[in-house]
């Protein structure tokens, strides 16, 4: 890959928790414009790698680059400002907020609660934030959940919450969007919709790195696919290469 074609690069990432090595010498790159998949057995280190590249964990060794800018050990909001946004395996609790309010909290890159006081003084909403909220509402329409905008977010199903998370993330216009298990616990019909939305957004230029446990889903959606095993990158290839690789079969069967 040429320099400008890489939106995210991880080099030699290592993270230990006490005596446990969660990832070791993990290196990979995400090509601009791709839907890159990340798979591996439970405990392989997928979520840890997401936390390392998005600034939620500090690596013990190794480096992270977003658009060729080094972001190693920077805070999540600094990494977000460079263009990397991630969603969580379990959507964050949005108790007490309607969907609209939840979208507003997400209208600034990983700003978290800092924008909450704006609800009390709408006049302080900047033009940019207003624009982001409009964009978020458009995305909810596209995701076919616009009718839920004034509902308490706690009334949403797991799948609907995942769509709200996706809309919030897209609103910030990231260079690369990391999704951690976007269809975990989602019914097959909605999972198919989510696949279609991701594909459409990708056709419009959005780059994705997606962890997913559901093999048929990720094999159908992503190319290339990075396979992790025991904290290391076991291989990277097309879905067909991954499907037929002896090492991958062994890793899953050996569990
Ligand atoms: P995956 O997402 O591939 O299932 P994880 O990255 O969640 O795997 O976990 C990799 C390993 O690191 C597992 O053995 C897990 O128990 C351990 N681990 C992950 N996060 C922590 C943490 N915060 N504290 C202690 N151990 C952790
Ligand atoms: Mg995980």
Tab-separated table of C-alpha atoms in Angstrom, residues 102-192:
chain	number	residue	atom	x	y	z
A	102	UNK	CA	-28.426	11.033	22.261
A	103	UNK	CA	-27.666	12.131	18.698
A	104	UNK	CA	-26.764	15.595	19.954
A	105	UNK	CA	-24.328	14.211	22.500
A	106	UNK	CA	-22.657	12.427	19.631
A	107	UNK	CA	-22.631	15.424	17.309
A	108	UNK	CA	-19.125	16.403	18.410
A	109	UNK	CA	-16.363	13.797	17.996
A	110	UNK	CA	-16.356	11.688	21.206
A	111	UNK	CA	-17.197	14.816	23.200
A	112	UNK	CA	-19.142	12.716	25.653
A	113	UNK	CA	-21.056	14.741	28.168
A	114	UNK	CA	-19.375	18.081	27.486
A	115	UNK	CA	-22.131	19.143	25.073
A	116	UNK	CA	-24.951	18.244	27.509
A	117	UNK	CA	-25.297	21.773	28.969
A	118	UNK	CA	-26.380	22.852	25.493
A	119	UNK	CA	-29.795	21.318	26.124
A	120	UNK	CA	-30.335	23.951	28.770
A	121	UNK	CA	-29.390	26.806	26.449
A	122	UNK	CA	-30.239	25.957	22.834
A	123	UNK	CA	-29.063	29.414	21.771
A	124	UNK	CA	-25.512	28.228	22.415
A	125	UNK	CA	-25.796	25.522	19.758
A	126	UNK	CA	-23.291	26.511	17.087
A	127	UNK	CA	-24.051	26.465	13.394
A	128	UNK	CA	-21.795	23.442	13.036
A	129	UNK	CA	-23.596	21.525	15.779
A	130	UNK	CA	-26.958	22.421	14.234
A	131	UNK	CA	-25.688	21.113	10.896
A	132	UNK	CA	-24.473	17.906	12.520
A	133	UNK	CA	-27.842	17.358	14.137
A	134	UNK	CA	-29.594	17.852	10.783
A	135	UNK	CA	-27.222	15.321	9.285
A	136	UNK	CA	-27.918	12.921	12.150
A	137	UNK	CA	-31.666	13.226	11.549
A	138	UNK	CA	-31.145	12.508	7.859
A	139	UNK	CA	-29.208	9.374	8.773
A	140	UNK	CA	-31.989	8.218	11.114
A	141	UNK	CA	-34.391	8.576	8.207
A	142	UNK	CA	-32.087	6.596	5.985
A	143	UNK	CA	-31.768	3.917	8.679
A	144	UNK	CA	-35.573	3.831	8.853
A	145	UNK	CA	-35.747	4.769	12.546
A	146	UNK	CA	-36.641	8.470	12.224
A	147	UNK	CA	-40.019	7.767	13.846
A	148	UNK	CA	-38.173	6.941	17.069
A	149	UNK	CA	-36.463	10.325	17.427
A	150	UNK	CA	-38.509	11.531	20.404
A	151	UNK	CA	-38.636	8.131	22.102
A	152	UNK	CA	-36.605	7.477	25.253
A	153	UNK	CA	-33.472	5.703	24.020
A	154	UNK	CA	-33.997	3.057	26.713
A	155	UNK	CA	-37.114	1.902	24.781
A	156	UNK	CA	-35.053	0.965	21.712
A	157	UNK	CA	-34.112	-2.611	20.820
A	158	UNK	CA	-30.459	-3.607	20.774
A	159	UNK	CA	-30.412	-3.381	16.990
A	160	UNK	CA	-32.034	0.058	16.917
A	161	UNK	CA	-29.470	1.285	19.471
A	162	UNK	CA	-26.711	0.004	17.201
A	163	UNK	CA	-28.182	2.072	14.364
A	164	UNK	CA	-28.288	5.182	16.567
A	165	UNK	CA	-24.615	4.569	17.441
A	166	UNK	CA	-23.800	4.189	13.757
A	167	UNK	CA	-25.650	7.405	12.884
A	168	UNK	CA	-23.907	9.305	15.689
A	169	UNK	CA	-20.519	8.097	14.484
A	170	UNK	CA	-21.157	8.859	10.788
A	171	UNK	CA	-22.332	12.361	11.682
A	172	UNK	CA	-18.795	13.272	12.771
A	173	UNK	CA	-17.570	12.451	9.232
A	174	UNK	CA	-14.679	10.171	10.269
A	175	UNK	CA	-11.896	9.166	7.871
A	176	UNK	CA	-12.114	5.655	9.307
A	177	UNK	CA	-14.964	4.216	11.345
A	178	UNK	CA	-14.338	1.248	13.648
A	179	UNK	CA	-17.352	-0.926	14.473
A	180	UNK	CA	-17.087	-3.501	17.262
A	181	UNK	CA	-19.570	-6.305	16.521
A	182	UNK	CA	-22.239	-4.201	14.767
A	183	UNK	CA	-24.747	-7.078	14.555
A	184	UNK	CA	-24.110	-8.894	17.847
A	185	UNK	CA	-27.530	-9.671	19.359
A	186	UNK	CA	-29.344	-8.130	16.381
A	187	UNK	CA	-32.153	-10.059	14.646
A	188	UNK	CA	-31.333	-11.374	11.132
A	189	UNK	CA	-33.626	-8.914	9.314
A	190	UNK	CA	-32.081	-5.873	10.980
A	191	UNK	CA	-28.601	-7.370	10.576
A	192	UNK	CA	-29.239	-7.519	6.827
